[in-house]
Coordinates of C-alpha atoms in Angstrom, one line a residue:
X1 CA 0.0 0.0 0.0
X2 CA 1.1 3.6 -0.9
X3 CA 2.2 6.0 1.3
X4 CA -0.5 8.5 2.5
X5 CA 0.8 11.5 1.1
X6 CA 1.2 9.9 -2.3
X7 CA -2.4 8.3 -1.9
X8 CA -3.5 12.7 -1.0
X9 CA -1.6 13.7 -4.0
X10 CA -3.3 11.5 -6.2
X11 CA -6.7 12.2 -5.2
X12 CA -6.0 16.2 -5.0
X13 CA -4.8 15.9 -8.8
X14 CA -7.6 13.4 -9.7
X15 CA -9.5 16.8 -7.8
X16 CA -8.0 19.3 -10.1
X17 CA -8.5 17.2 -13.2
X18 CA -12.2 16.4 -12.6
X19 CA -12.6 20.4 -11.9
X20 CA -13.9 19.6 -8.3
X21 CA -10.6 21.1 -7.2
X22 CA -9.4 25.2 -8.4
X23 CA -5.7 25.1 -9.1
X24 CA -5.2 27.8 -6.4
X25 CA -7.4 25.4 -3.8
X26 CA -4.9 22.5 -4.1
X27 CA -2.5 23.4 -0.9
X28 CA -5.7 24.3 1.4
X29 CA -7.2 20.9 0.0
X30 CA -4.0 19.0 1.0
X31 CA -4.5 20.3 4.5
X32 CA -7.7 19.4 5.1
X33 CA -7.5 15.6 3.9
X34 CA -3.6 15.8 6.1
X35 CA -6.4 17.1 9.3
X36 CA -8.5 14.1 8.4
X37 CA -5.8 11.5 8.5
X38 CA -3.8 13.3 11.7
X39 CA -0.9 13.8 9.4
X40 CA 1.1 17.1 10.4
X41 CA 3.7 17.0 7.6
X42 CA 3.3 16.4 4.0
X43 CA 5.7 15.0 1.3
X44 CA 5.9 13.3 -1.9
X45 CA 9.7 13.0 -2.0
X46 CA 11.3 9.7 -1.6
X47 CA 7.9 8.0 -1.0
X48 CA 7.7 6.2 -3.7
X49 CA 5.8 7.0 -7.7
X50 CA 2.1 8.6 -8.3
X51 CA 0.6 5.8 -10.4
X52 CA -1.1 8.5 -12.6
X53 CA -4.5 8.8 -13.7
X54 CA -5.9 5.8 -11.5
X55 CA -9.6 5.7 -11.2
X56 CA -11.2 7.1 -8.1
X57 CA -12.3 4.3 -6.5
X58 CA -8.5 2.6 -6.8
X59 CA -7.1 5.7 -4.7
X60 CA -10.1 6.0 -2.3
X61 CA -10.2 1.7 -1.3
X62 CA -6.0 2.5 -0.3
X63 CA -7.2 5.3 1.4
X64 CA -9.7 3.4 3.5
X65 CA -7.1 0.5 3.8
X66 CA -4.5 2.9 5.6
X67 CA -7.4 4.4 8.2
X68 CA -8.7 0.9 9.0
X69 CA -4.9 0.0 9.6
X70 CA -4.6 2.9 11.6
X71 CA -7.2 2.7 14.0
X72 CA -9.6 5.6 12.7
X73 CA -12.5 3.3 11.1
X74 CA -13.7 -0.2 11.9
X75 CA -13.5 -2.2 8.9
X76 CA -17.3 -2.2 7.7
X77 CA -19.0 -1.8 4.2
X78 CA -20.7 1.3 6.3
X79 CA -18.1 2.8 8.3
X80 CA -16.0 2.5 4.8
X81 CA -18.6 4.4 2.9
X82 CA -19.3 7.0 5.7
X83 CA -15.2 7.7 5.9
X84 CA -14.7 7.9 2.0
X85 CA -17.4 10.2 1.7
X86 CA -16.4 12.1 3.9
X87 CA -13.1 12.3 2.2
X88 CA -14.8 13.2 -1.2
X89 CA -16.9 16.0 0.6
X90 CA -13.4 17.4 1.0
X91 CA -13.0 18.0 -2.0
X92 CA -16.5 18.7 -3.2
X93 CA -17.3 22.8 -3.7
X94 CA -20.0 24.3 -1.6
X95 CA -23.3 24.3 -2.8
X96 CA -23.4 28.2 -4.1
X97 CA -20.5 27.1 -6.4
X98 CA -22.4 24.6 -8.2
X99 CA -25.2 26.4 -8.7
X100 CA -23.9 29.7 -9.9
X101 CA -22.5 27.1 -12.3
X102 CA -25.8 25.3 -12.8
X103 CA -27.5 28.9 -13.8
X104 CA -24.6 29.8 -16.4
X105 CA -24.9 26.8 -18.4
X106 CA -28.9 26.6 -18.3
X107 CA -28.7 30.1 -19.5
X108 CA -26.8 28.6 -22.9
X109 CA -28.8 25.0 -22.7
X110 CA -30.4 23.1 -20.5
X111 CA -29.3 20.0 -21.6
X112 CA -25.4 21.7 -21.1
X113 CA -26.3 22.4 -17.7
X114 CA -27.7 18.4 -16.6
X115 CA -24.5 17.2 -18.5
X116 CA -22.5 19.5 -16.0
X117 CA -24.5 18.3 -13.0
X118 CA -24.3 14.6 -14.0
X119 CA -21.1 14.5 -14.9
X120 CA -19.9 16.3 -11.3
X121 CA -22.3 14.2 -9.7
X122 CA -20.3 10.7 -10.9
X123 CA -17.2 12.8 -10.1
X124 CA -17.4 13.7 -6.4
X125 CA -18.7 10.0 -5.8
X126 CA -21.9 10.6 -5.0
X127 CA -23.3 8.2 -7.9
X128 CA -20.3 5.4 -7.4
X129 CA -20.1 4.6 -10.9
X130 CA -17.7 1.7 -9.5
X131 CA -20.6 -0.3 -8.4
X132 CA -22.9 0.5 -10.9
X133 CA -20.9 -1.1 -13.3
X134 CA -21.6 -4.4 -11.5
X135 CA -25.1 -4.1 -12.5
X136 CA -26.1 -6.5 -15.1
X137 CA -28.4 -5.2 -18.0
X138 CA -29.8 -6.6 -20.9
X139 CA -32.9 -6.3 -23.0
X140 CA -35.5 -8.7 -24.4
X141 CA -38.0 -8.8 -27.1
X142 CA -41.8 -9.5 -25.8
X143 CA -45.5 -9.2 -26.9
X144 CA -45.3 -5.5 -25.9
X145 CA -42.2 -5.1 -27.8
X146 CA -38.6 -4.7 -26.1
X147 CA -38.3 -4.9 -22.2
X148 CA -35.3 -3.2 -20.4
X149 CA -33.9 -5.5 -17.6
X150 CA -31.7 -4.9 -14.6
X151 CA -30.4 -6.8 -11.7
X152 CA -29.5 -4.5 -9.0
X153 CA -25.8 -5.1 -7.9
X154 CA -24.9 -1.8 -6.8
X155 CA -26.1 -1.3 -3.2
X156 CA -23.7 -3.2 -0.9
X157 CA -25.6 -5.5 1.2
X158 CA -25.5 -4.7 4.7
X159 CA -22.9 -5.9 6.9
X160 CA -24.8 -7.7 10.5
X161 CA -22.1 -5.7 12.2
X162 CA -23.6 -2.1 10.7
X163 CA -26.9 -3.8 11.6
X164 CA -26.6 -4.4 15.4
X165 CA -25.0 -1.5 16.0
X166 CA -27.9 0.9 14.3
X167 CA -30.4 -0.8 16.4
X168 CA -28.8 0.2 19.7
X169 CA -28.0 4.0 18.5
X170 CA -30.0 6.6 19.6
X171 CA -32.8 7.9 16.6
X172 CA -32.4 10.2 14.7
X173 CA -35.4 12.6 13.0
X174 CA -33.1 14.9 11.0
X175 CA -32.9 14.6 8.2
X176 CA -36.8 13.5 8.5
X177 CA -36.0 10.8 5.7
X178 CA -33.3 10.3 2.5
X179 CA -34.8 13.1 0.2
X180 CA -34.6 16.1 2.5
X181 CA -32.5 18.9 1.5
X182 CA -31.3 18.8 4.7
X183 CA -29.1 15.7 3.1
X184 CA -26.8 18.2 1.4
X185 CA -23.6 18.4 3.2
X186 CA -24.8 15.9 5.9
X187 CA -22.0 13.7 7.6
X188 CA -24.8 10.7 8.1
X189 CA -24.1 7.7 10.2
X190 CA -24.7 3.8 10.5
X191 CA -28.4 4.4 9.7
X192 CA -28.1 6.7 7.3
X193 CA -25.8 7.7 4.5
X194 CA -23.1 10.2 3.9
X195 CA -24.0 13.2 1.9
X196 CA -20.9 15.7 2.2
X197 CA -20.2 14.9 -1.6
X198 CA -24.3 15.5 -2.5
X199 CA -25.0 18.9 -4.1
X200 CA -28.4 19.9 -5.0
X201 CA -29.8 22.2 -7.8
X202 CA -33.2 24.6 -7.2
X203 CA -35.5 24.0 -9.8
X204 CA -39.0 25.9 -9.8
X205 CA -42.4 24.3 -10.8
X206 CA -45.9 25.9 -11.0
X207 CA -44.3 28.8 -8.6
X208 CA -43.0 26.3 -5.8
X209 CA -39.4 25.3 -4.3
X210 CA -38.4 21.9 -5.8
X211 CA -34.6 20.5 -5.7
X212 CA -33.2 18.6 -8.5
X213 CA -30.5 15.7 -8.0
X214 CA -29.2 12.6 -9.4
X215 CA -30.4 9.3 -8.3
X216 CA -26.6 7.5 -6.5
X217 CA -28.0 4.7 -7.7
X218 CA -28.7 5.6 -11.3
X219 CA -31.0 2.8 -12.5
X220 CA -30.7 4.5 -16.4
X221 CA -29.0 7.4 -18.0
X222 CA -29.3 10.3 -15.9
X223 CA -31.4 9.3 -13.7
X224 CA -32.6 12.1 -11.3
X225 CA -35.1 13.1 -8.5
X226 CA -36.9 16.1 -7.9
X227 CA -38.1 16.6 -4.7
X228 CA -40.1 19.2 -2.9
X229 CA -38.7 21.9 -0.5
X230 CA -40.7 20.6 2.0
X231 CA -41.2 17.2 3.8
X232 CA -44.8 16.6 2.6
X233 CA -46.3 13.5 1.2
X234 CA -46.5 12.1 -2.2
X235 CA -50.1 13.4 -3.8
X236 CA -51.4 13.3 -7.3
X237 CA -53.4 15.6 -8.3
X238 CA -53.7 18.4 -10.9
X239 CA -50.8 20.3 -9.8
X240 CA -48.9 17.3 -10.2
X241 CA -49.4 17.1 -13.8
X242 CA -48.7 20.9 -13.9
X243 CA -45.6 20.3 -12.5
X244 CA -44.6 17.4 -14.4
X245 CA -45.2 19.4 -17.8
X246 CA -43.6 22.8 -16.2
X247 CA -40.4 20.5 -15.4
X248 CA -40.7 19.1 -18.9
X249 CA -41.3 22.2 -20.5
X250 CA -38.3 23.3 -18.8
X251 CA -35.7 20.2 -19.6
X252 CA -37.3 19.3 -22.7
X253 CA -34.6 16.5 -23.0
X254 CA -35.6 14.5 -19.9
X255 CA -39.3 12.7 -18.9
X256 CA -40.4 12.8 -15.6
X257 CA -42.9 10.8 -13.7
X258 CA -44.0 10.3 -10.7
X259 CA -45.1 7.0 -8.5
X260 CA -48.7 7.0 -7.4
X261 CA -49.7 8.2 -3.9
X262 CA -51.4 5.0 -2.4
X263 CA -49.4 2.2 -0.8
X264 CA -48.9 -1.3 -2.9
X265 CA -49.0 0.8 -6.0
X266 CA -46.9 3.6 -5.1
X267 CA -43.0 3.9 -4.5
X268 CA -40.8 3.3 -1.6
X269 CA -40.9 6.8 -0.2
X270 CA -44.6 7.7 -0.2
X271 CA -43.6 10.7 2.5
X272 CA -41.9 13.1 0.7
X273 CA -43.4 14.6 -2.4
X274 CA -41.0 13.7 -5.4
X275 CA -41.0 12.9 -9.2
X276 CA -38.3 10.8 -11.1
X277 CA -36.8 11.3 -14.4
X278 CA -34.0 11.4 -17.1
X279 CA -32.5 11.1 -20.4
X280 CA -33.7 7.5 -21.2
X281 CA -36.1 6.1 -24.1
X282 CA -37.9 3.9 -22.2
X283 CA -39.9 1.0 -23.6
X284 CA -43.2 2.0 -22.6
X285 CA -42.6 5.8 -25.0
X286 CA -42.1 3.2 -27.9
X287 CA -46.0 1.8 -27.1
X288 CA -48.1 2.8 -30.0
X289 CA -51.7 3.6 -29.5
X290 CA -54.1 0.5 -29.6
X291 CA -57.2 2.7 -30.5
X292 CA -57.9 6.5 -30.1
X293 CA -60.5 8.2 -29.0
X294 CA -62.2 12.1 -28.3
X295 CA -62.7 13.6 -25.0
X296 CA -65.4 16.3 -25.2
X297 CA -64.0 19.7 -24.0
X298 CA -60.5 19.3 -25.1
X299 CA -60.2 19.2 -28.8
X300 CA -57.0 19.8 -29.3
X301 CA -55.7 17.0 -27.3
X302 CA -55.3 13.4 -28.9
X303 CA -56.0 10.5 -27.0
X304 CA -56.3 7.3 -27.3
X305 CA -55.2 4.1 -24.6
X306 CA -52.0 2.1 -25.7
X307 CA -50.3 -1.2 -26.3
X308 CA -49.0 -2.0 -23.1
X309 CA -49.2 -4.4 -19.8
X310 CA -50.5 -2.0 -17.8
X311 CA -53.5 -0.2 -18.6
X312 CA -52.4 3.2 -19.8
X313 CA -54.1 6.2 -21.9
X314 CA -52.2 9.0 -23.7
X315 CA -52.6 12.0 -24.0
X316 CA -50.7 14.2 -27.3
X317 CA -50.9 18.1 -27.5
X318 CA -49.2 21.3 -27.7
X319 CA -51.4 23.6 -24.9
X320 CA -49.8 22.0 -21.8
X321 CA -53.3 24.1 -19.7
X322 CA -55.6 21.6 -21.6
X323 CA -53.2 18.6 -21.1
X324 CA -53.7 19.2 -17.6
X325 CA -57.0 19.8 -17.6
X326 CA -57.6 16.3 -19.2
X327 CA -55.3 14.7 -17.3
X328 CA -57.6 15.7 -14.4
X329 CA -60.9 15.1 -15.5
X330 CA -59.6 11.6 -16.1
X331 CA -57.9 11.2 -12.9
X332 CA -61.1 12.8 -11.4
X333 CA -63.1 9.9 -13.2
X334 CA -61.3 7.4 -12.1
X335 CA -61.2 8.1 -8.3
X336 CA -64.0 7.7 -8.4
X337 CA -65.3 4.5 -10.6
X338 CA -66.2 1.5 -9.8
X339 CA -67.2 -1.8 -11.9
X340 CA -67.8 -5.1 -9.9
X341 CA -67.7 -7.1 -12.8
X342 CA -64.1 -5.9 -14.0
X343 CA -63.4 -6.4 -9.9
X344 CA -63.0 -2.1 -9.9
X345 CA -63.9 -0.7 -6.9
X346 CA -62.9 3.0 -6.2
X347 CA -63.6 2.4 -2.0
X348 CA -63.9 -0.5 0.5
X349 CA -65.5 -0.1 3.9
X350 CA -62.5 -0.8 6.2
X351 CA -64.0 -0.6 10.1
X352 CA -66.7 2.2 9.1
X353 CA -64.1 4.0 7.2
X354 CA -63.9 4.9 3.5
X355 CA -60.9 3.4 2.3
X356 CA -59.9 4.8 -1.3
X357 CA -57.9 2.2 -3.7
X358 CA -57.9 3.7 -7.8
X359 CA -55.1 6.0 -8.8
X360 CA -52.3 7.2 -11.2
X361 CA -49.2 7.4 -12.3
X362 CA -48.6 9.4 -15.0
X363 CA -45.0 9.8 -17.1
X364 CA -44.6 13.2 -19.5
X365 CA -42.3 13.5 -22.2
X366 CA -41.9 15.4 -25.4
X367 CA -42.8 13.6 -28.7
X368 CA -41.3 16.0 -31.4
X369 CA -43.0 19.8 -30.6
X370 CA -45.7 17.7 -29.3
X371 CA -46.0 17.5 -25.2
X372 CA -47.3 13.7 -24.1
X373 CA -48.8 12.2 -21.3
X374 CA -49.0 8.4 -20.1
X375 CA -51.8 8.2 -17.3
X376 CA -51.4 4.5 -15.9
X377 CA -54.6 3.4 -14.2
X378 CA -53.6 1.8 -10.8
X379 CA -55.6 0.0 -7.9
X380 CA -54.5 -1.2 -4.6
X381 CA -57.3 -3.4 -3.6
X382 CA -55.9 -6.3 -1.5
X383 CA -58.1 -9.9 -1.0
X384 CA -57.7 -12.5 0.5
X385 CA -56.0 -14.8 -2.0
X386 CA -53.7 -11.7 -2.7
X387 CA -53.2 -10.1 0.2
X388 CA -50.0 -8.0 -1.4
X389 CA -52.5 -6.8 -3.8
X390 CA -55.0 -7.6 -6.5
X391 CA -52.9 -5.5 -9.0
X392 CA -49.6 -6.4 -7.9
X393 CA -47.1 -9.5 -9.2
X394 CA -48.7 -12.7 -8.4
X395 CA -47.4 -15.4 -6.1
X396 CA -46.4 -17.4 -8.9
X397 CA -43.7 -14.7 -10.2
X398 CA -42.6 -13.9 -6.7
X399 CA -39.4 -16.1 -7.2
X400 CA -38.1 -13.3 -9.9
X401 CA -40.1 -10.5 -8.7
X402 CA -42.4 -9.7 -6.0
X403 CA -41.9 -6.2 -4.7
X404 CA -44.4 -3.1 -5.6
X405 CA -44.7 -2.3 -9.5
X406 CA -43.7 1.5 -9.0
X407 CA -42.9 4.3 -11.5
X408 CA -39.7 2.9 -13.5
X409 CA -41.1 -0.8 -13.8
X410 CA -44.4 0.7 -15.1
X411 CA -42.2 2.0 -18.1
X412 CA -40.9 -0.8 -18.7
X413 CA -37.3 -1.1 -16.8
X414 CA -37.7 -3.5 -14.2
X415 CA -35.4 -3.4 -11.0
X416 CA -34.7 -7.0 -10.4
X417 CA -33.3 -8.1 -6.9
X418 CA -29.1 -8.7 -6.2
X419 CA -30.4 -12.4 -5.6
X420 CA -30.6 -13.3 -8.5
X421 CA -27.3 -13.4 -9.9
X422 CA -26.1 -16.0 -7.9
X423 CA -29.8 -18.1 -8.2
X424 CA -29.2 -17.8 -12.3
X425 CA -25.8 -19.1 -12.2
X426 CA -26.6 -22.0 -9.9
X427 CA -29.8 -22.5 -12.2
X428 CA -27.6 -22.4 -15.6
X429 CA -25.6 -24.8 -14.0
X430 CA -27.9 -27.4 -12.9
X431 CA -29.7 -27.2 -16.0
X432 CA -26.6 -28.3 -17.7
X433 CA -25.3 -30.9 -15.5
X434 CA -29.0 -32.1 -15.6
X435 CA -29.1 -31.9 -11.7
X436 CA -32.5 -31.8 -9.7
X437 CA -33.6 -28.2 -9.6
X438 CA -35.2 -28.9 -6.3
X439 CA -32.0 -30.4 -4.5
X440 CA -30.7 -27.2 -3.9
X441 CA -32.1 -24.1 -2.4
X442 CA -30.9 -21.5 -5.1
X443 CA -32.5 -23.7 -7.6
X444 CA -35.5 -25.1 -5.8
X445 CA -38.1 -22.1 -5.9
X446 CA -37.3 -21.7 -10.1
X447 CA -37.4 -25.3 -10.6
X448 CA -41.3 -25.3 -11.6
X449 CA -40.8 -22.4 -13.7
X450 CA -37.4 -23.3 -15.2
X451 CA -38.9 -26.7 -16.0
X452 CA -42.1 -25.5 -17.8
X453 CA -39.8 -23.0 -20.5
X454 CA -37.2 -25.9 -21.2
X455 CA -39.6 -28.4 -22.8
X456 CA -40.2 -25.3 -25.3
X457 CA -36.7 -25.3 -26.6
X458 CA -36.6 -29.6 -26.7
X459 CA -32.8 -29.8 -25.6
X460 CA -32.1 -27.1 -27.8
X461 CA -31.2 -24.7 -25.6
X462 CA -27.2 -25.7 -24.1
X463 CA -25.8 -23.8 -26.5
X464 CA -27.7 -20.3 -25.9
X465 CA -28.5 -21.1 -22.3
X466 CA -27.5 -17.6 -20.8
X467 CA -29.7 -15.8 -23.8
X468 CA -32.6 -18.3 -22.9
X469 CA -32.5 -17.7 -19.0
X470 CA -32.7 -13.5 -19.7
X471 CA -35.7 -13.7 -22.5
X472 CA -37.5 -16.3 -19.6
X473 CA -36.9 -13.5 -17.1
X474 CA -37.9 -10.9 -19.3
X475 CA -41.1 -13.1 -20.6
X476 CA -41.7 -13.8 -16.6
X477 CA -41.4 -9.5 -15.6
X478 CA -44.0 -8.6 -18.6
X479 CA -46.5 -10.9 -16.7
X480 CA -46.0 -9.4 -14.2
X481 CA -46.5 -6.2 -15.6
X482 CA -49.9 -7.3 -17.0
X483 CA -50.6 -8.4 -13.3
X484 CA -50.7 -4.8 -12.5
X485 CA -52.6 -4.0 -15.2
X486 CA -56.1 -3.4 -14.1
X487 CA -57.6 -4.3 -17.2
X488 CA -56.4 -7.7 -18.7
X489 CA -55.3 -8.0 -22.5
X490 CA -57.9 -10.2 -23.1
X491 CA -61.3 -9.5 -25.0
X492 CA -63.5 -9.1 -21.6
X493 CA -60.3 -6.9 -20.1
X494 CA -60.4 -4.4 -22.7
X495 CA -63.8 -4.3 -23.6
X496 CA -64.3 -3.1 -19.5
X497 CA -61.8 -0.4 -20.5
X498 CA -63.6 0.8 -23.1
X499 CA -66.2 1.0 -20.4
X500 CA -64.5 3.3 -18.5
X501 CA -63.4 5.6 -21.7
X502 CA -66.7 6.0 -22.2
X503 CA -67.3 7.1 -19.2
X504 CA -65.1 10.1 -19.7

């Protein structure tokens, strides 16, 4: 392992080239990261060579070596991550600098001004583009045409050690949860992340304070988060479609969405009021319209409900007032309806107590010089054979996917769990050897599943296994998809959609 003050020199020049660190910043940034490390003299002679342009995460894991050696850190994934992001916050500029920055380029082009952010974003750490790298991607050709695929490999799983010790520390409220601008700058702790490397970027929408920041976890090209000023739950409404189209209207080369504001069929953070987007085609834009229709009053928008798993209407037009407007007569509409025979009902009786279960999310992006809206049509009715939901992936698919359908898999890009990977390799494996599926517990929960596509390809298939195991996967999260889907492809399904178009 290197010297420290070679391993400080590297990262203050990796600083200065990734323009996190001024020129005439480089001796006060040496001293703060020789204050960090209790160092009280620096040099770089006779210590041995620089290795030159080494990635980040090379210069930062020697780093962390050399404090865990030393006594300052325990050696775990957490306290690693809370010590090298606090490291990075070093040499991350304060918030006004980014900003003023921010403004500049928007002035010239917005799209100049995200590149800017994103790329400073990946460069202070903040999105670890180490670990996203482990991710494993592909994409699939289905009924509803191509399906994006990821299994999430880039959160480290927790260590038990981080995990006993957060349950005996004393609770924190501040910041009241993970999207609080309160974040910015904030030194975290075994519960909750590091943020001295996170800078956020004021955005307005409809008049209100929203924040704009990347997503550390990027699930797609650029994906960010825009999240309200304040600490208020998630609500659509017809603001929120205001302020999807103002934000669009505003980044022209990004969608935005936003998760829907009941439980089962919303997102994982239902308590602070956010939207998601980025710079990513996603398969559900490339659903064409199935049949079109007229809603009286707005004339000049198109609509029509599309191709898709999940039952979806869009809406096409220039005048973003009447897209709202639309958009909330139908959302209005649907609150409200009910039809027993399609099993759609707007409220249950829950203990004398009107319990609401239809919703939306809706996705807006520009098509040409034309602004478009996807309004998904969501219910979170639960039963007693599904007790996760009705609308929600079915016990049968739980062995690939199970959790809540929320914004990004509704557009097609579904979030698969870190599991997997291993479960897959064991499964390509067994296959092969022609093992028992159920003789081993990676195996055993695929093995009906696994056995039911392989008679398809009639011992075809050892030469293309690893093609045949993603399209499976791919063919199993479209079902899925159609599981939330309110209305069912089939000729009764869509003939009680119709129903409820008429309705409008």
């Amino acid at each position: 392992m290197k010297d420290i003050c070679i391993l400080i020199k590297e990262l203050v020049d990796y600083g200065v080239r990734s323009r996190l660190v001024e020129k005439d910043d480089v001796t006060y940034t040496v001293n703060r990261l020789l204050e960090l490390f209790g160092i009280d003299e620096y040099s770089v002679d006779g210590t041995g060579e620089a290795a030159g342009d080494r990635e980040l995460h090379e210069i930062l894991e020697e780093m962390l070596e050399h404090a865990v050696n030393a006594g300052m850190i325990e050696d775990s994934t957490a306290n690693r991550d809370l010590f090298d992001t606090k490291i990075m916050g070093l040499l991350t500029p304060p918030p006004s600098v980014v900003r003023k920055r921010f403004k500049e380029l928007y002035e010239s082009s917005p799209k100049e001004a995200t590149d800017y952010y994103y790329d400073f974003s990946k460069a202070t750490d903040y999105i670890r583009t180490d670990r996203i790298k482990k991710d494993e991607k592909w994409s699939s050709d289905t009924e509803f045409g191509t399906i994006d695929i990821t299994i999430n490999l880039s959160k480290p799983e927790k260590d038990p050690r981080d995990i006993a010790k957060a349950g005996t520390a004393k609770k924190s409220g501040y910041p009241a949860c993970l999207l609080c601008r309160e974040n910015e700058g904030y030194a975290g702790h075994l519960s909750h992340p590091a943020r001295q490397n996170h800078r956020i970027v004021p955005v307005t929408l409809c008049g209100e304070q929203y924040y704009l920041q990347y997503s550390p976890y990027v699930y797609y090209n650029e994906h960010c988060i825009i999240f309200n000023h304040d600490h208020i739950p998630m609500r659509i409404d017809r603001m929120t479609f205001a302020k999807l189209f103002d934000f669009v209207r505003q980044f022209p080369h990004y969608n935005v969405g936003s998760n829907a504001d009941l439980p089962i069929v919303g997102g994982s953070i239902l308590s602070h009021d956010h939207f998601q987007g980025g710079n990513y085609e996603f398969p559900m834009a490339r659903a064409v319209y199935e049949s079109e229709f007229g809603l009286k009053g707005y004339d000049s928008v198109h609509a029509g409900r599309i191709k898709w798993p999940l039952s979806a209407i869009r809406l096409q037009g220039k005048d973003i007032d009447k897209l709202v407007d639309a958009s909330d007569h139908i959302l209005t509409e649907w609150r409200a309806y009910s039809d027993e025979e399609a099993f759609i009902f707007a409220y249950t009786d829950e203990d004398g107590k009107k319990v609401p279960h239809n919703t939306i999310t809706p996705i807006v992006r520009m098509r040409g010089d034309l602004y478009e809206i996807d309004l998904t049509l969501r219910n979170n009715i639960t039963t007693d054979r599904y007790p996760l939901g009705v609308y929600h992936p079915h016990q049968e698919y739980h062995h690939i996917k199970k959790e809540n359908i929320g914004l990004i898999e509704v557009m097609g890009l579904a979030i698969l769990p870190a599991r997997l990977k291993k479960e897959m390799a064991a499964l390509k494996e067994a296959i092969l050897e022609g093992k028992d599926l159920r003789a081993d517990e990676l195996t055993a929960s695929h093995a009906d599943w696994a056995e039911q596509w392989l008679k398809k390809y009639d011992g075809t298939y050892k030469d293309d296994i690893d093609r045949i195991i993603r399209d499976e996967i791919a063919e199993v999260f479209s079902h899925v998809l159609e599981n939330a889907g309110v209305y069912k492809r089939d000729e009764k399904g869509i003939a009680a959609f119709d129903r409820f178009i008429a309705s409008l």
